[in-house]
């Protein structure tokens, strides 16, 4: 991705590293890393919790609190647009927090994301960049096979 800055790449690599530490521990859900950045500095970071919940974005937004407003979010997998649990989707949480931009490494084929998360963010006026360090993050999801209505991220 030619327009990514060194800072963008560093933050996305941090998100990838967070996710790598959770691979194999998240049940049916994929391991996702999320870093929230304000003014070039990470203000919050998280990975999908053991067992698959809470999601990475959910935890990072809780850590960031009001600092998430206007932030750039780096996430290894497209934020969910719906939740199998019926809870608030990560895309909706990001919108409610007032983030300015979401950088996404990989699209999510889950029925709970599959373009829905990115589309919701865009519809709310949030900048979305897909494919940042996709090749580096893809290994995280080599064994992730979302079912049509499983508990995807």
Coordinates of N, CA and C in Angstrom, one line a residue:
X1 N 0.9 -1.2 0.0 CA 0.0 0.0 0.0 C 0.9 1.2 0.0
X2 N 0.9 1.9 -1.1 CA 1.9 3.0 -1.3 C 1.6 4.2 -0.5
X3 N 0.4 4.5 -0.1 CA 0.1 5.8 0.6 C 0.3 5.6 2.1
X4 N 0.6 4.4 2.6 CA 0.7 4.2 4.1 C 2.1 4.9 4.5
X5 N 2.0 5.5 5.6 CA 3.2 6.1 6.2 C 3.9 5.1 7.1
X6 N 5.2 5.4 7.5 CA 5.9 4.5 8.4 C 5.1 4.3 9.7
X7 N 4.5 5.4 10.1 CA 3.7 5.3 11.4 C 2.5 4.4 11.2
X8 N 1.8 4.5 10.0 CA 0.7 3.6 9.8 C 1.2 2.1 9.8
X9 N 2.3 1.9 9.1 CA 2.8 0.5 9.1 C 3.2 0.0 10.5
X10 N 3.8 0.8 11.3 CA 4.2 0.4 12.6 C 3.0 0.1 13.5
X11 N 1.9 0.9 13.4 CA 0.7 0.6 14.2 C 0.0 -0.6 13.7
X12 N -0.1 -0.8 12.4 CA -0.7 -2.0 11.9 C 0.1 -3.3 12.3
X13 N 1.4 -3.2 12.2 CA 2.3 -4.3 12.7 C 2.1 -4.6 14.1
X14 N 1.8 -3.6 14.9 CA 1.5 -3.8 16.4 C 0.2 -4.5 16.5
X15 N -0.8 -4.2 15.7 CA -2.1 -4.9 15.7 C -1.9 -6.3 15.3
X16 N -1.1 -6.6 14.3 CA -0.8 -7.9 13.9 C -0.2 -8.7 15.0
X17 N 0.8 -8.1 15.6 CA 1.5 -8.8 16.7 C 0.5 -9.1 17.9
X18 N -0.4 -8.2 18.2 CA -1.4 -8.5 19.3 C -2.2 -9.7 18.9
X19 N -2.7 -9.7 17.6 CA -3.5 -10.8 17.1 C -2.7 -12.1 17.2
X20 N -1.5 -12.1 16.8 CA -0.7 -13.3 16.7 C -0.6 -14.0 18.1
X21 N -0.6 -13.2 19.1 CA -0.5 -13.8 20.5 C -1.8 -14.5 20.9
X22 N -2.9 -14.2 20.2 CA -4.2 -14.8 20.5 C -4.6 -15.9 19.6
X23 N -3.8 -16.2 18.6 CA -4.2 -17.3 17.6 C -4.3 -18.6 18.4
X24 N -5.4 -19.3 18.1 CA -5.7 -20.6 18.8 C -6.4 -20.5 20.1
X25 N -6.6 -19.3 20.6 CA -7.2 -19.1 21.9 C -8.6 -18.5 21.9
X26 N -9.1 -18.2 20.7 CA -10.3 -17.4 20.5 C -11.5 -18.2 20.1
X27 N -11.5 -19.5 20.3 CA -12.6 -20.4 19.9 C -12.9 -20.3 18.5
X28 N -14.2 -20.2 18.1 CA -14.7 -20.1 16.7 C -14.3 -18.7 16.1
X29 N -14.1 -17.7 16.9 CA -13.8 -16.4 16.4 C -12.3 -16.3 16.0
X30 N -12.0 -15.4 15.0 CA -10.6 -15.2 14.6 C -9.9 -14.3 15.7
X31 N -8.6 -14.5 15.7 CA -7.8 -13.6 16.6 C -7.6 -12.3 15.8
X32 N -8.0 -11.2 16.4 CA -8.0 -9.9 15.8 C -7.2 -8.9 16.8
X33 N -6.4 -8.1 16.2 CA -5.6 -7.1 16.9 C -6.2 -5.7 16.6
X34 N -6.2 -4.8 17.5 CA -6.7 -3.4 17.3 C -5.9 -2.4 18.1
X35 N -5.4 -1.4 17.4 CA -4.7 -0.3 18.0 C -5.4 1.0 17.7
X36 N -5.6 1.8 18.7 CA -6.2 3.1 18.5 C -5.2 4.2 18.7
X37 N -5.1 5.1 17.7 CA -4.0 6.1 17.7 C -4.5 7.5 17.6
X38 N -4.0 8.3 18.4 CA -4.3 9.8 18.4 C -3.0 10.5 18.4
X39 N -2.9 11.4 17.4 CA -1.6 12.3 17.3 C -0.4 11.4 17.2
X40 N -0.5 10.3 16.5 CA 0.7 9.5 16.2 C 1.0 8.5 17.4
X41 N 0.3 8.6 18.5 CA 0.6 7.7 19.6 C -0.6 6.8 19.9
X42 N -0.2 5.5 20.2 CA -1.3 4.6 20.6 C -1.8 4.9 21.9
X43 N -3.1 5.0 22.0 CA -3.8 5.3 23.3 C -4.5 4.1 23.8
X44 N -4.7 3.1 23.0 CA -5.3 1.8 23.4 C -4.9 0.7 22.5
X45 N -4.9 -0.5 23.0 CA -4.7 -1.7 22.1 C -5.2 -2.9 22.8
X46 N -5.7 -3.8 21.9 CA -6.2 -5.1 22.5 C -6.3 -6.1 21.4
X47 N -6.5 -7.4 21.8 CA -6.7 -8.5 20.9 C -7.9 -9.2 21.4
X48 N -8.5 -9.9 20.5 CA -9.7 -10.7 20.8 C -9.4 -11.5 22.1
X49 N -10.3 -11.5 23.0 CA -10.1 -12.2 24.3 C -10.2 -13.7 24.1
X50 N -9.6 -14.4 25.1 CA -9.7 -15.9 25.1 C -11.1 -16.3 25.0
X51 N -11.4 -17.3 24.2 CA -12.8 -17.7 24.0 C -13.5 -17.0 22.9
X52 N -13.0 -15.8 22.4 CA -13.6 -15.1 21.3 C -14.3 -13.8 21.7
X53 N -14.5 -13.6 23.0 CA -15.2 -12.3 23.4 C -14.6 -11.8 24.7
X54 N -14.5 -10.5 24.9 CA -14.9 -9.5 24.0 C -14.0 -9.3 22.8
X55 N -14.6 -8.7 21.7 CA -13.8 -8.5 20.5 C -12.7 -7.4 20.8
X56 N -11.7 -7.5 19.9 CA -10.5 -6.5 20.1 C -10.9 -5.1 20.1
X57 N -11.8 -4.7 19.1 CA -12.2 -3.3 19.0 C -13.0 -2.9 20.2
X58 N -13.8 -3.7 20.7 CA -14.6 -3.5 21.9 C -13.7 -3.1 23.1
X59 N -12.7 -4.0 23.3 CA -11.8 -3.8 24.4 C -10.9 -2.5 24.3
X60 N -10.4 -2.3 23.1 CA -9.6 -1.1 22.8 C -10.4 0.2 23.0
X61 N -11.7 0.2 22.5 CA -12.5 1.4 22.7 C -12.8 1.6 24.2
X62 N -13.0 0.6 24.9 CA -13.2 0.8 26.4 C -12.0 1.4 27.0
X63 N -10.8 0.9 26.6 CA -9.5 1.5 27.1 C -9.4 3.0 26.7
X64 N -9.7 3.3 25.5 CA -9.5 4.6 25.0 C -10.5 5.6 25.5
X65 N -11.7 5.2 25.8 CA -12.7 6.1 26.3 C -12.9 7.3 25.3
X66 N -13.0 8.5 25.8 CA -13.3 9.7 25.0 C -12.1 10.0 24.1
X67 N -10.9 9.5 24.4 CA -9.8 9.7 23.5 C -10.0 9.1 22.1
X68 N -10.9 8.2 22.0 CA -11.2 7.6 20.6 C -11.8 8.5 19.6
X69 N -12.4 9.6 20.1 CA -13.0 10.6 19.2 C -11.9 11.2 18.3
X70 N -12.1 11.1 17.0 CA -11.1 11.6 16.0 C -9.9 10.7 15.8
X71 N -9.9 9.6 16.4 CA -8.7 8.7 16.3 C -8.6 7.9 15.0
X72 N -7.5 7.4 14.7 CA -7.3 6.4 13.7 C -7.2 5.0 14.3
X73 N -7.9 4.1 13.8 CA -8.0 2.7 14.3 C -7.3 1.8 13.3
X74 N -6.4 0.9 13.8 CA -5.8 -0.1 13.0 C -6.3 -1.4 13.5
X75 N -6.9 -2.2 12.6 CA -7.5 -3.5 12.9 C -7.1 -4.5 11.9
X76 N -6.8 -5.7 12.3 CA -6.3 -6.7 11.4 C -7.4 -7.4 10.6
X77 N -8.6 -7.3 11.0 CA -9.7 -7.9 10.3 C -10.9 -7.0 10.3
X78 N -11.7 -6.9 9.3 CA -12.8 -6.0 9.1 C -13.7 -6.1 10.4
X79 N -14.0 -5.0 11.0 CA -14.9 -5.0 12.1 C -16.3 -5.6 11.8
X80 N -16.8 -6.3 12.7 CA -18.1 -6.9 12.5 C -19.2 -5.9 12.3
X81 N -20.2 -6.2 11.4 CA -21.3 -5.4 11.2 C -22.5 -5.9 11.9
X82 N -22.4 -7.0 12.5 CA -23.5 -7.7 13.2 C -22.9 -8.6 14.2
X83 N -23.6 -9.0 15.3 CA -23.0 -9.9 16.3 C -23.9 -11.1 16.4
X84 N -23.4 -12.3 16.4 CA -24.1 -13.5 16.6 C -24.8 -13.5 18.0
X85 N -24.2 -12.8 18.9 CA -24.8 -12.7 20.3 C -25.9 -11.7 20.4
X86 N -26.1 -10.9 19.3 CA -27.1 -9.8 19.4 C -26.6 -8.6 20.0
X87 N -25.3 -8.5 20.4 CA -24.7 -7.3 21.0 C -24.4 -6.3 20.0
X88 N -23.9 -5.1 20.4 CA -23.6 -4.0 19.5 C -22.4 -4.4 18.7
X89 N -22.5 -4.3 17.4 CA -21.4 -4.6 16.4 C -20.2 -3.7 16.6
X90 N -19.0 -4.2 16.3 CA -17.8 -3.4 16.4 C -17.9 -2.1 15.5
X91 N -18.4 -2.3 14.3 CA -18.5 -1.1 13.4 C -19.4 -0.1 14.1
X92 N -20.5 -0.4 14.7 CA -21.4 0.5 15.4 C -20.7 1.2 16.6
X93 N -19.9 0.4 17.3 CA -19.1 0.9 18.4 C -18.1 2.0 18.0
X94 N -17.4 1.7 16.8 CA -16.5 2.6 16.3 C -17.2 3.9 15.9
X95 N -18.3 3.8 15.2 CA -19.1 4.9 14.8 C -19.5 5.8 16.0
X96 N -20.0 5.1 17.0 CA -20.5 5.8 18.3 C -19.3 6.5 19.0
X97 N -18.1 6.0 18.9 CA -17.0 6.6 19.5 C -16.5 7.8 18.8
X98 N -16.9 7.9 17.5 CA -16.5 9.1 16.7 C -15.1 9.0 16.1
X99 N -14.6 7.8 15.9 CA -13.3 7.7 15.2 C -13.3 8.3 13.9
X100 N -12.2 8.7 13.4 CA -12.1 9.4 12.1 C -11.8 8.5 11.0
X101 N -11.0 7.5 11.2 CA -10.5 6.6 10.2 C -10.2 5.2 10.7
X102 N -10.5 4.2 9.9 CA -10.2 2.8 10.3 C -9.4 2.1 9.2
X103 N -8.2 1.7 9.5 CA -7.3 1.0 8.6 C -7.5 -0.5 8.9
X104 N -7.8 -1.3 7.8 CA -8.1 -2.7 8.0 C -7.2 -3.5 7.1
X105 N -6.6 -4.5 7.7 CA -5.6 -5.4 7.0 C -6.4 -6.3 6.1
X106 N -7.3 -7.1 6.6 CA -8.0 -8.2 5.8 C -9.5 -8.0 5.9
X107 N -10.2 -8.3 4.8 CA -11.6 -8.4 4.8 C -12.1 -9.7 5.6
X108 N -13.3 -9.7 6.1 CA -13.8 -10.8 6.8 C -14.9 -11.5 6.0
X109 N -14.8 -12.7 5.7 CA -15.8 -13.5 5.0 C -17.0 -13.9 5.8
X110 N -16.9 -13.7 7.1 CA -18.0 -14.1 8.0 C -19.3 -13.4 7.6
X111 N -20.4 -14.1 7.8 CA -21.7 -13.5 7.5 C -22.0 -12.3 8.4
X112 N -21.2 -12.1 9.5 CA -21.4 -11.0 10.4 C -20.5 -9.8 10.0
X113 N -19.7 -9.9 9.0 CA -18.9 -8.8 8.5 C -19.1 -8.7 7.0
X114 N -18.3 -9.5 6.2 CA -18.4 -9.6 4.8 C -18.8 -8.3 4.1
X115 N -18.0 -7.2 4.4 CA -18.3 -5.9 3.8 C -19.2 -5.1 4.6
X116 N -20.0 -5.7 5.4 CA -21.0 -4.9 6.2 C -20.3 -3.9 7.2
X117 N -19.3 -4.3 7.8 CA -18.6 -3.5 8.8 C -18.0 -2.3 8.1
X118 N -17.2 -2.5 7.0 CA -16.6 -1.4 6.3 C -17.7 -0.5 5.7
X119 N -18.7 -1.0 5.1 CA -19.8 -0.2 4.6 C -20.5 0.7 5.6
X120 N -20.7 0.1 6.8 CA -21.3 0.9 7.8 C -20.4 2.1 8.2
X121 N -19.1 1.8 8.3 CA -18.2 2.9 8.7 C -18.2 4.0 7.6
X122 N -18.1 3.6 6.4 CA -18.1 4.6 5.3 C -19.4 5.4 5.3
X123 N -20.6 4.7 5.5 CA -21.9 5.4 5.5 C -22.0 6.4 6.6
X124 N -21.2 6.2 7.6 CA -21.2 7.2 8.8 C -20.1 8.3 8.5
X125 N -19.5 8.3 7.4 CA -18.5 9.3 7.1 C -17.1 9.0 7.6
X126 N -16.8 7.8 8.0 CA -15.5 7.4 8.6 C -14.7 6.9 7.4
X127 N -13.4 7.4 7.3 CA -12.5 6.9 6.3 C -12.2 5.5 6.5
X128 N -12.2 4.7 5.5 CA -11.8 3.3 5.6 C -10.8 3.0 4.5
X129 N -9.7 2.3 5.0 CA -8.6 1.9 4.1 C -8.6 0.3 4.3
X130 N -8.8 -0.4 3.2 CA -8.7 -1.8 3.2 C -7.4 -2.3 2.6
X131 N -6.9 -3.3 3.2 CA -5.7 -4.0 2.6 C -4.3 -3.6 3.1
X132 N -4.3 -2.8 4.2 CA -3.0 -2.4 4.7 C -2.3 -3.6 5.3
X133 N -1.1 -3.9 4.8 CA -0.4 -5.1 5.2 C -1.2 -6.4 5.2
X134 N -2.0 -6.5 4.2 CA -2.9 -7.7 4.0 C -2.1 -8.9 4.0
X135 N -1.0 -8.9 3.3 CA -0.1 -10.2 3.1 C 0.4 -10.6 4.5
X136 N 0.9 -9.6 5.3 CA 1.4 -9.9 6.6 C 0.3 -10.5 7.6
X137 N -0.8 -9.9 7.5 CA -1.9 -10.3 8.4 C -2.6 -11.6 7.9
X138 N -2.6 -11.9 6.6 CA -3.3 -13.0 6.1 C -3.0 -14.4 6.8
X139 N -1.8 -14.5 7.3 CA -1.4 -15.8 8.0 C -2.2 -16.0 9.2
X140 N -2.7 -14.9 9.8 CA -3.5 -15.0 11.0 C -4.8 -15.7 10.7
X141 N -5.3 -15.6 9.5 CA -6.6 -16.2 9.1 C -6.5 -17.4 8.2
X142 N -5.4 -18.0 8.1 CA -5.2 -19.1 7.2 C -6.1 -20.3 7.6
X143 N -6.4 -20.4 8.9 CA -7.3 -21.5 9.3 C -8.7 -21.1 9.7
X144 N -9.0 -19.8 9.5 CA -10.3 -19.2 9.9 C -11.3 -19.5 8.7
X145 N -12.3 -20.3 9.0 CA -13.3 -20.7 8.1 C -14.7 -20.4 8.6
X146 N -15.1 -19.1 8.5 CA -16.4 -18.7 9.1 C -17.5 -19.5 8.5
X147 N -18.4 -20.0 9.3 CA -19.7 -20.6 8.8 C -20.6 -19.4 8.5
X148 N -21.6 -19.7 7.7 CA -22.6 -18.7 7.3 C -23.2 -18.0 8.4
X149 N -23.4 -18.7 9.5 CA -24.1 -18.0 10.7 C -23.4 -18.4 12.0
X150 N -22.1 -18.5 12.0 CA -21.4 -18.8 13.2 C -21.1 -17.5 14.0
X151 N -20.3 -17.6 15.0 CA -20.0 -16.4 15.9 C -18.8 -15.7 15.4
X152 N -18.8 -15.3 14.1 CA -17.6 -14.6 13.6 C -17.3 -13.2 14.2
X153 N -16.2 -12.7 14.0 CA -15.7 -11.5 14.6 C -16.4 -10.3 14.0

